[in-house]
Amino acid sequence: MAKNTTPKPRSERKLVIQHWLIEQLKPYARNSRTHSPAQVAAIAKSIEQFGFTNPVLAAEDGTIIAGHGRVMAAQSLGIKTVPVIVASDWSEQERRAYVIADNKLALDAGWDEELLKLELGELAGAGVDLDLTGFSEADLNKLFGTVEDDVGAKAPDTSAQLEGLSYSIVIRCDNEQHQNKLLEDLEQQGIKAEALIS
């Protein structure tokens, strides 16, 4: 009986993470995604705190497919080796398309702002440096609000990060009927509540 030699689809293949010297990696010359010094510094801070948690994706010749910013951050930290997944059986067209897709697909994600504010507020309350989340002070001020200073210009309100929060409790319901009943009970008690489906 002949053995089936049809390769598994990529989605079913086991990924192998290798560790490469950083000088073996080279940027894709036509990478259309840019990385500002501030963004590279933020990535570096994340790597320092959490480690290198997201491997670089590279072609066999070392050309980076995904991870340009992470490699730049690692270089700035003097890291000698980085984790790499090699796209060994990808065509040139697939590699070029993924360079764009990897960045664009991440941009299409959104935020549940109420949950984001809740998470960031609790982290700030626990003393976590919110710079580690990648949100700049300007981002946080926009999310939580700003105050005007004496001359009328918008200035960051350092207390706004906590004062602007709404404190919530998330209760998981078994079904929609349970959710509706619970919502009615809370409203009868004068508790502000809203139903969410996730």
mmCIF file of N, CA, C and O in Angstrom, residues 113 117 136-146:
data_model
loop_
_atom_site.group_PDB
_atom_site.id
_atom_site.type_symbol
_atom_site.label_atom_id
_atom_site.label_comp_id
_atom_site.label_asym_id
_atom_site.label_seq_id
_atom_site.Cartn_x
_atom_site.Cartn_y
_atom_site.Cartn_z
ATOM 1 N N GLU A 113 -13.855 49.849 24.440
ATOM 2 C CA GLU A 113 -13.242 50.912 25.243
ATOM 3 C C GLU A 113 -13.578 50.809 26.722
ATOM 4 O O GLU A 113 -12.742 51.125 27.570
ATOM 5 N N LYS A 117 -10.662 50.486 29.403
ATOM 6 C CA LYS A 117 -10.502 51.433 30.508
ATOM 7 C C LYS A 117 -10.493 50.702 31.847
ATOM 8 O O LYS A 117 -9.703 51.026 32.739
ATOM 9 N N SER A 136 0.632 55.305 24.821
ATOM 10 C CA SER A 136 1.382 56.493 25.215
ATOM 11 C C SER A 136 0.559 57.312 26.199
ATOM 12 O O SER A 136 -0.647 57.088 26.380
ATOM 13 N N GLU A 137 1.185 58.297 26.819
ATOM 14 C CA GLU A 137 0.455 59.190 27.727
ATOM 15 C C GLU A 137 -0.662 59.907 26.977
ATOM 16 O O GLU A 137 -1.766 60.083 27.492
ATOM 17 N N ALA A 138 -0.390 60.292 25.728
ATOM 18 C CA ALA A 138 -1.422 60.947 24.917
ATOM 19 C C ALA A 138 -2.593 60.007 24.660
ATOM 20 O O ALA A 138 -3.753 60.420 24.712
ATOM 21 N N ASP A 139 -2.297 58.721 24.376
ATOM 22 C CA ASP A 139 -3.362 57.735 24.180
ATOM 23 C C ASP A 139 -4.227 57.609 25.428
ATOM 24 O O ASP A 139 -5.457 57.571 25.356
ATOM 25 N N LEU A 140 -3.562 57.546 26.587
ATOM 26 C CA LEU A 140 -4.292 57.387 27.846
ATOM 27 C C LEU A 140 -5.138 58.616 28.150
ATOM 28 O O LEU A 140 -6.273 58.499 28.600
ATOM 29 N N ASN A 141 -4.575 59.799 27.879
ATOM 30 C CA ASN A 141 -5.343 61.024 28.113
ATOM 31 C C ASN A 141 -6.571 61.089 27.206
ATOM 32 O O ASN A 141 -7.634 61.540 27.617
ATOM 33 N N LYS A 142 -6.405 60.639 25.981
ATOM 34 C CA LYS A 142 -7.537 60.631 25.052
ATOM 35 C C LYS A 142 -8.598 59.638 25.520
ATOM 36 O O LYS A 142 -9.797 59.912 25.458
ATOM 37 N N LEU A 143 -8.152 58.492 26.001
ATOM 38 C CA LEU A 143 -9.077 57.458 26.452
ATOM 39 C C LEU A 143 -9.815 57.875 27.720
ATOM 40 O O LEU A 143 -11.020 57.691 27.841
ATOM 41 N N PHE A 144 -9.075 58.451 28.679
ATOM 42 C CA PHE A 144 -9.667 58.781 29.972
ATOM 43 C C PHE A 144 -10.120 60.233 30.082
ATOM 44 O O PHE A 144 -10.755 60.605 31.054
ATOM 45 N N GLY A 145 -9.751 61.081 29.104
ATOM 46 C CA GLY A 145 -10.139 62.491 29.146
ATOM 47 C C GLY A 145 -8.967 63.365 29.570
ATOM 48 O O GLY A 145 -7.978 62.889 30.129
ATOM 49 N N THR A 146 -9.083 64.654 29.303
ATOM 50 C CA THR A 146 -8.052 65.620 29.679
ATOM 51 C C THR A 146 -8.716 66.791 30.381
ATOM 52 O O THR A 146 -9.923 66.965 30.347
#
